[in-house]
Amino acid sequence: MKISVVTNAFNQGQYLAAAAESVLSQEGPEIEYFIMEPGSSDNTVQVLEKLQQRYPGRITVIRDADSGPADGLNRGFERASGDWFIYLNADDVFLPGAFTQAAAAIARNGNAGAIVGNGYIVDEHGRYIRRAISTPFTARRFVQGTAFALQQSTFYRAEAFRQVGGFNLANTTSWDAELLVDLDRSGWSIANAGGYWSLFRMQPNSITVSQRYAGESERTHARYFRDEMRRERGPRDAIVRRLRQNLYRLTHPAMTIARLHDRIAPRDHVFHQASPPAWARD
């Protein structure tokens, strides 16, 4: 099995080395790694030079302007030759053993179009905030608010990715979720594997934390709902969504226990994988 990984590296130099090392330190499947650099103005280029010196021949850096993150990722995967694809944002991190566990999950789910695992949400310094637990995913469940797939722990079958046309270039907020919706609508199953494979870093400049595209995100999710349900989303749907979420938690006590644990557990654990390696701090 060969896994192709793509990282968008636009003005994320302070985090990029940790992300890249988390890819290159994975064991198990063969790895093909592309880093897309569309024209950063911070220290990203210098970090890339150090990475290529440290890992000669293991990283393909593509310096090419793009129209946004989805476009950059598609350009990377167009060059990919792996059986499975995954992308890692330059500020996120894979955990040790992630690819070995994912390969085992892929082997157990031979017809899946995507394999989804869990992970942890951390702050900008890698300090533990809470678990991010993926739930069974279908387009219908997603628009009803009862499906979640952690992007950093989602592997896509190359054949399925190409069949649905990759990421929607017009989607600037949740192209990853839309791809899963497209896969489900095209008849591909999305398998939930259950392992903890990645760290999702909540840092001030990220789309999630900054909420700079909040309005566009709301419009995009309204489009998902309209396309799936064949009607506009209304006030009653918010009530139904909350009822469905509560029912899911009641019928899945492990998730409820995890949420309670995260509320009362001390948050002083720091994942060392999220810190820049010593050579990148020179």
CSV table of C-alpha atoms in Angstrom, one decimal:
chain,number,residue,atom,x,y,z
A,1,MET,CA,0.0,0.0,0.0
A,2,LYS,CA,1.2,3.5,-0.9
A,3,ILE,CA,-0.2,6.6,0.8
A,4,SER,CA,0.2,10.0,-0.8
A,5,VAL,CA,0.2,13.0,1.6
A,6,VAL,CA,-0.2,16.6,0.6
A,7,THR,CA,0.5,19.6,2.9
A,8,ASN,CA,-0.5,23.2,2.0
A,9,ALA,CA,2.4,25.4,3.3
A,10,PHE,CA,1.2,29.0,3.0
A,11,ASN,CA,2.7,31.3,5.7
A,12,GLN,CA,2.8,28.5,8.3
A,13,GLY,CA,6.5,28.4,8.8
A,14,GLN,CA,6.4,28.2,12.6
A,15,TYR,CA,4.5,25.0,12.5
A,16,LEU,CA,5.6,23.3,9.2
A,17,ALA,CA,8.6,21.4,10.5
A,18,ALA,CA,6.5,19.6,13.1
A,19,ALA,CA,3.9,18.7,10.6
A,20,ALA,CA,6.4,17.4,8.0
A,21,GLU,CA,8.3,15.4,10.6
A,22,SER,CA,5.1,13.8,11.7
A,23,VAL,CA,4.6,12.6,8.1
A,24,LEU,CA,8.1,11.4,7.5
A,25,SER,CA,8.4,9.5,10.8
A,26,GLN,CA,5.4,7.3,10.0
A,27,GLU,CA,6.1,3.6,9.7
A,28,GLY,CA,4.3,0.9,7.7
A,29,PRO,CA,3.0,1.9,4.3
A,30,GLU,CA,5.1,3.5,1.6
A,31,ILE,CA,4.7,7.3,1.8
A,32,GLU,CA,4.8,9.9,-1.0
A,33,TYR,CA,4.9,13.4,0.3
A,34,PHE,CA,4.1,16.7,-1.5
A,35,ILE,CA,4.4,20.1,0.1
A,36,MET,CA,2.6,22.9,-1.8
A,37,GLU,CA,4.2,26.4,-1.4
A,38,PRO,CA,2.1,29.0,-3.3
A,39,GLY,CA,4.2,32.1,-2.3
A,40,SER,CA,4.6,32.5,1.4
A,41,SER,CA,6.0,35.8,2.9
A,42,ASP,CA,7.1,34.3,6.3
A,43,ASN,CA,9.9,31.8,6.9
A,44,THR,CA,8.2,28.9,5.1
A,45,VAL,CA,10.8,28.8,2.3
A,46,GLN,CA,13.7,28.6,4.7
A,47,VAL,CA,12.0,25.8,6.6
A,48,LEU,CA,11.4,23.9,3.4
A,49,GLU,CA,15.1,24.3,2.5
A,50,LYS,CA,16.1,22.8,5.8
A,51,LEU,CA,13.5,20.0,5.4
A,52,GLN,CA,14.9,19.0,2.0
A,53,GLN,CA,18.4,19.0,3.4
A,54,ARG,CA,17.4,16.9,6.3
A,55,TYR,CA,15.3,14.5,4.3
A,56,PRO,CA,16.8,14.4,0.8
A,57,GLY,CA,14.6,12.8,-1.8
A,58,ARG,CA,11.7,12.3,0.5
A,59,ILE,CA,9.7,15.5,-0.1
A,60,THR,CA,8.5,17.0,-3.4
A,61,VAL,CA,8.1,20.7,-3.0
A,62,ILE,CA,5.8,22.3,-5.6
A,63,ARG,CA,6.1,26.1,-5.8
A,64,ASP,CA,3.0,27.1,-7.7
A,65,ALA,CA,0.5,29.9,-7.1
A,66,ASP,CA,-3.0,28.6,-6.5
A,67,SER,CA,-6.5,30.0,-6.1
A,68,GLY,CA,-6.9,28.7,-2.5
A,69,PRO,CA,-6.4,25.7,-0.3
A,70,ALA,CA,-8.7,23.3,-2.2
A,71,ASP,CA,-6.9,24.2,-5.4
A,72,GLY,CA,-3.5,23.6,-3.9
A,73,LEU,CA,-4.5,20.2,-2.6
A,74,ASN,CA,-6.0,19.2,-5.9
A,75,ARG,CA,-2.8,20.2,-7.7
A,76,GLY,CA,-0.8,18.0,-5.3
A,77,PHE,CA,-3.1,15.0,-5.6
A,78,GLU,CA,-3.0,15.3,-9.4
A,79,ARG,CA,0.7,14.4,-9.1
A,80,ALA,CA,0.1,11.6,-6.6
A,81,SER,CA,0.6,7.9,-7.3
A,82,GLY,CA,-0.6,6.5,-4.0
A,83,ASP,CA,-3.5,4.1,-3.5
A,84,TRP,CA,-4.8,6.3,-0.7
A,85,PHE,CA,-4.7,10.1,-0.1
A,86,ILE,CA,-4.6,12.2,3.0
A,87,TYR,CA,-3.8,15.9,3.5
A,88,LEU,CA,-2.3,17.5,6.6
A,89,ASN,CA,-2.5,21.2,7.2
A,90,ALA,CA,0.9,22.7,7.9
A,91,ASP,CA,-0.2,23.5,11.5
A,92,ASP,CA,-1.5,20.0,12.3
A,93,VAL,CA,0.3,16.8,13.2
A,94,PHE,CA,0.0,13.1,12.8
A,95,LEU,CA,0.5,10.9,15.8
A,96,PRO,CA,3.0,8.0,15.8
A,97,GLY,CA,1.5,4.8,14.4
A,98,ALA,CA,-1.3,6.6,12.6
A,99,PHE,CA,-0.5,5.2,9.2
A,100,THR,CA,0.0,1.6,10.5
A,101,GLN,CA,-3.4,1.7,12.2
A,102,ALA,CA,-5.0,3.3,9.1
A,103,ALA,CA,-3.5,0.6,6.8
A,104,ALA,CA,-5.1,-2.0,9.1
A,105,ALA,CA,-8.4,-0.2,9.0
A,106,ILE,CA,-8.2,0.0,5.2
A,107,ALA,CA,-7.6,-3.7,5.0
A,108,ARG,CA,-10.7,-4.4,7.1
A,109,ASN,CA,-12.8,-2.1,4.9
A,110,GLY,CA,-11.9,-3.1,1.4
A,111,ASN,CA,-14.7,-1.3,-0.3
A,112,ALA,CA,-14.6,2.0,1.6
A,113,GLY,CA,-14.1,5.3,-0.2
A,114,ALA,CA,-12.7,6.9,2.9
A,115,ILE,CA,-11.5,5.8,6.3
A,116,VAL,CA,-12.0,8.1,9.3
A,117,GLY,CA,-10.2,8.1,12.6
A,118,ASN,CA,-10.2,10.2,15.8
A,119,GLY,CA,-7.7,12.7,17.2
A,120,TYR,CA,-7.1,15.4,19.8
A,121,ILE,CA,-7.7,19.1,19.7
A,122,VAL,CA,-4.7,21.1,21.0
A,123,ASP,CA,-3.9,24.7,21.4
A,124,GLU,CA,-1.2,26.6,19.5
A,125,HIS,CA,1.5,25.2,21.8
A,126,GLY,CA,0.3,21.6,21.5
A,127,ARG,CA,-1.5,21.6,24.9
A,128,TYR,CA,-4.3,19.2,25.2
A,129,ILE,CA,-7.9,20.7,24.9
A,130,ARG,CA,-10.2,17.7,24.2
A,131,ARG,CA,-10.7,14.7,22.1
A,132,ALA,CA,-12.2,14.9,18.6
A,133,ILE,CA,-14.2,11.8,18.0
A,134,SER,CA,-15.5,11.1,14.6
A,135,THR,CA,-19.0,9.6,14.2
A,136,PRO,CA,-20.6,7.5,11.4
A,137,PHE,CA,-20.8,9.7,8.3
A,138,THR,CA,-23.5,10.0,5.6
A,139,ALA,CA,-24.6,13.0,3.7
A,140,ARG,CA,-28.0,12.9,5.4
A,141,ARG,CA,-26.5,12.6,8.9
A,142,PHE,CA,-24.1,15.4,8.1
A,143,VAL,CA,-26.7,17.9,7.1
A,144,GLN,CA,-28.8,16.9,10.1
A,145,GLY,CA,-25.9,17.8,12.4
A,146,THR,CA,-25.2,14.3,13.7
A,147,ALA,CA,-22.1,13.4,11.7
A,148,PHE,CA,-18.5,14.5,12.3
A,149,ALA,CA,-15.3,13.4,10.5
A,150,LEU,CA,-12.0,14.7,11.7
A,151,GLN,CA,-10.2,15.9,8.6
A,152,GLN,CA,-6.7,15.4,10.0
A,153,SER,CA,-7.6,11.7,10.4
A,154,THR,CA,-9.4,11.1,7.1
A,155,PHE,CA,-7.9,8.9,4.4
A,156,TYR,CA,-9.4,8.9,0.9
A,157,ARG,CA,-9.2,6.1,-1.6
A,158,ALA,CA,-7.5,7.5,-4.7
A,159,GLU,CA,-10.0,5.9,-7.1
A,160,ALA,CA,-12.9,7.4,-5.2
A,161,PHE,CA,-11.3,10.8,-4.8
A,162,ARG,CA,-10.7,11.0,-8.6
A,163,GLN,CA,-14.2,9.7,-9.4
A,164,VAL,CA,-15.9,12.5,-7.6
A,165,GLY,CA,-13.5,15.2,-9.0
A,166,GLY,CA,-11.5,16.0,-5.9
A,167,PHE,CA,-12.2,19.0,-3.8
A,168,ASN,CA,-14.6,21.7,-4.9
A,169,LEU,CA,-12.4,24.8,-5.7
A,170,ALA,CA,-15.3,27.1,-4.9
A,171,ASN,CA,-15.5,25.9,-1.4
A,172,THR,CA,-13.2,27.9,0.8
A,173,THR,CA,-14.4,26.7,4.3
A,174,SER,CA,-15.3,23.0,4.3
A,175,TRP,CA,-14.0,21.3,1.1
A,176,ASP,CA,-13.1,18.2,3.1
A,177,ALA,CA,-16.7,17.7,4.3
A,178,GLU,CA,-18.1,18.3,0.9
A,179,LEU,CA,-15.8,15.6,-0.5
A,180,LEU,CA,-17.2,13.1,2.0
A,181,VAL,CA,-20.7,14.2,1.0
A,182,ASP,CA,-19.9,13.6,-2.6
A,183,LEU,CA,-18.4,10.2,-1.9
A,184,ASP,CA,-21.5,9.1,0.0
A,185,ARG,CA,-23.8,10.4,-2.7
A,186,SER,CA,-21.7,8.5,-5.3
A,187,GLY,CA,-22.2,5.2,-3.4
A,188,TRP,CA,-18.9,5.0,-1.6
A,189,SER,CA,-19.0,3.9,2.1
A,190,ILE,CA,-17.2,5.9,4.7
A,191,ALA,CA,-15.8,3.7,7.4
A,192,ASN,CA,-15.1,4.8,11.0
A,193,ALA,CA,-12.0,3.2,12.3
A,194,GLY,CA,-11.8,4.5,15.9
A,195,GLY,CA,-8.1,5.1,16.3
A,196,TYR,CA,-6.5,8.3,17.5
A,197,TRP,CA,-4.3,9.5,14.6
A,198,SER,CA,-3.8,13.2,14.6
A,199,LEU,CA,-3.6,16.6,16.4
A,200,PHE,CA,-5.8,19.4,15.3
A,201,ARG,CA,-4.1,22.6,16.3
A,202,MET,CA,-6.4,25.5,17.2
A,203,GLN,CA,-4.1,28.5,16.5
A,204,PRO,CA,-5.2,32.2,16.1
A,205,ASN,CA,-4.7,32.4,12.3
A,206,SER,CA,-6.6,29.2,11.4
A,207,ILE,CA,-9.9,29.4,9.6
A,208,THR,CA,-11.6,27.6,12.5
A,209,VAL,CA,-10.4,29.9,15.3
A,210,SER,CA,-10.4,33.2,13.4
A,211,GLN,CA,-13.9,32.6,11.9
A,212,ARG,CA,-13.0,34.9,9.1
A,213,TYR,CA,-15.2,33.0,6.7
A,214,ALA,CA,-18.1,32.4,9.1
A,215,GLY,CA,-20.7,33.9,6.9
A,216,GLU,CA,-19.5,31.9,3.9
A,217,SER,CA,-19.4,28.8,6.0
A,218,GLU,CA,-23.1,29.3,7.0
A,219,ARG,CA,-24.1,29.7,3.4
A,220,THR,CA,-22.2,26.6,2.3
A,221,HIS,CA,-23.8,24.5,5.0
A,222,ALA,CA,-27.2,25.8,4.0
A,223,ARG,CA,-26.4,24.6,0.5
A,224,TYR,CA,-25.5,21.1,1.8
A,225,PHE,CA,-28.8,21.0,3.5
A,226,ARG,CA,-30.8,22.3,0.5
A,227,ASP,CA,-29.1,19.8,-1.9
A,228,GLU,CA,-29.7,16.8,0.4
A,229,MET,CA,-33.2,17.6,1.8
A,230,ARG,CA,-34.6,19.4,-1.3
A,231,ARG,CA,-35.8,22.3,0.8
A,232,GLU,CA,-34.5,25.2,2.8
A,233,ARG,CA,-33.3,24.8,6.4
A,234,GLY,CA,-35.8,26.2,8.9
A,235,PRO,CA,-36.0,26.9,12.7
A,236,ARG,CA,-37.5,23.4,13.4
A,237,ASP,CA,-34.4,21.8,12.0
A,238,ALA,CA,-32.3,23.3,14.8
A,239,ILE,CA,-34.5,21.6,17.4
A,240,VAL,CA,-34.5,18.3,15.5
A,241,ARG,CA,-30.7,18.5,15.3
A,242,ARG,CA,-30.3,19.0,19.0
A,243,LEU,CA,-32.6,16.1,19.7
A,244,ARG,CA,-30.7,13.8,17.4
A,245,GLN,CA,-27.4,14.8,18.9
A,246,ASN,CA,-28.7,14.1,22.4
A,247,LEU,CA,-30.1,10.8,21.3
A,248,TYR,CA,-26.7,9.8,19.8
A,249,ARG,CA,-24.9,10.6,23.0
A,250,LEU,CA,-27.4,8.6,25.0
A,251,THR,CA,-27.0,5.6,22.8
A,252,HIS,CA,-23.2,5.9,22.6
A,253,PRO,CA,-22.1,6.2,26.3
A,254,ALA,CA,-18.4,6.1,25.4
A,255,MET,CA,-18.6,9.5,23.7
A,256,THR,CA,-20.5,10.9,26.7
A,257,ILE,CA,-17.9,9.6,29.1
A,258,ALA,CA,-15.1,11.1,26.9
A,259,ARG,CA,-16.8,14.5,26.9
A,260,LEU,CA,-17.3,14.4,30.7
A,261,HIS,CA,-13.6,13.4,31.1
A,262,ASP,CA,-12.5,16.3,29.0
A,263,ARG,CA,-14.4,18.8,31.1
A,264,ILE,CA,-12.9,17.7,34.4
A,265,ALA,CA,-9.5,16.5,33.4
A,266,PRO,CA,-6.5,18.8,33.9
A,267,ARG,CA,-5.3,20.4,30.6
A,268,ASP,CA,-1.6,20.5,31.3
A,269,HIS,CA,-0.5,17.7,28.9
A,270,VAL,CA,1.6,18.9,26.0
A,271,PHE,CA,2.1,16.7,22.9
A,272,HIS,CA,5.8,17.0,22.1
A,273,GLN,CA,5.0,16.1,18.5
A,274,ALA,CA,3.4,19.5,18.1
A,275,SER,CA,6.5,21.4,19.0
A,276,PRO,CA,9.0,22.4,16.3
A,277,PRO,CA,12.0,20.2,16.3
A,278,ALA,CA,15.3,21.6,17.6
A,279,TRP,CA,16.8,21.9,14.1
A,280,ALA,CA,13.9,24.1,13.0
A,281,ARG,CA,14.4,26.5,15.9
A,282,ASP,CA,18.0,27.4,14.9
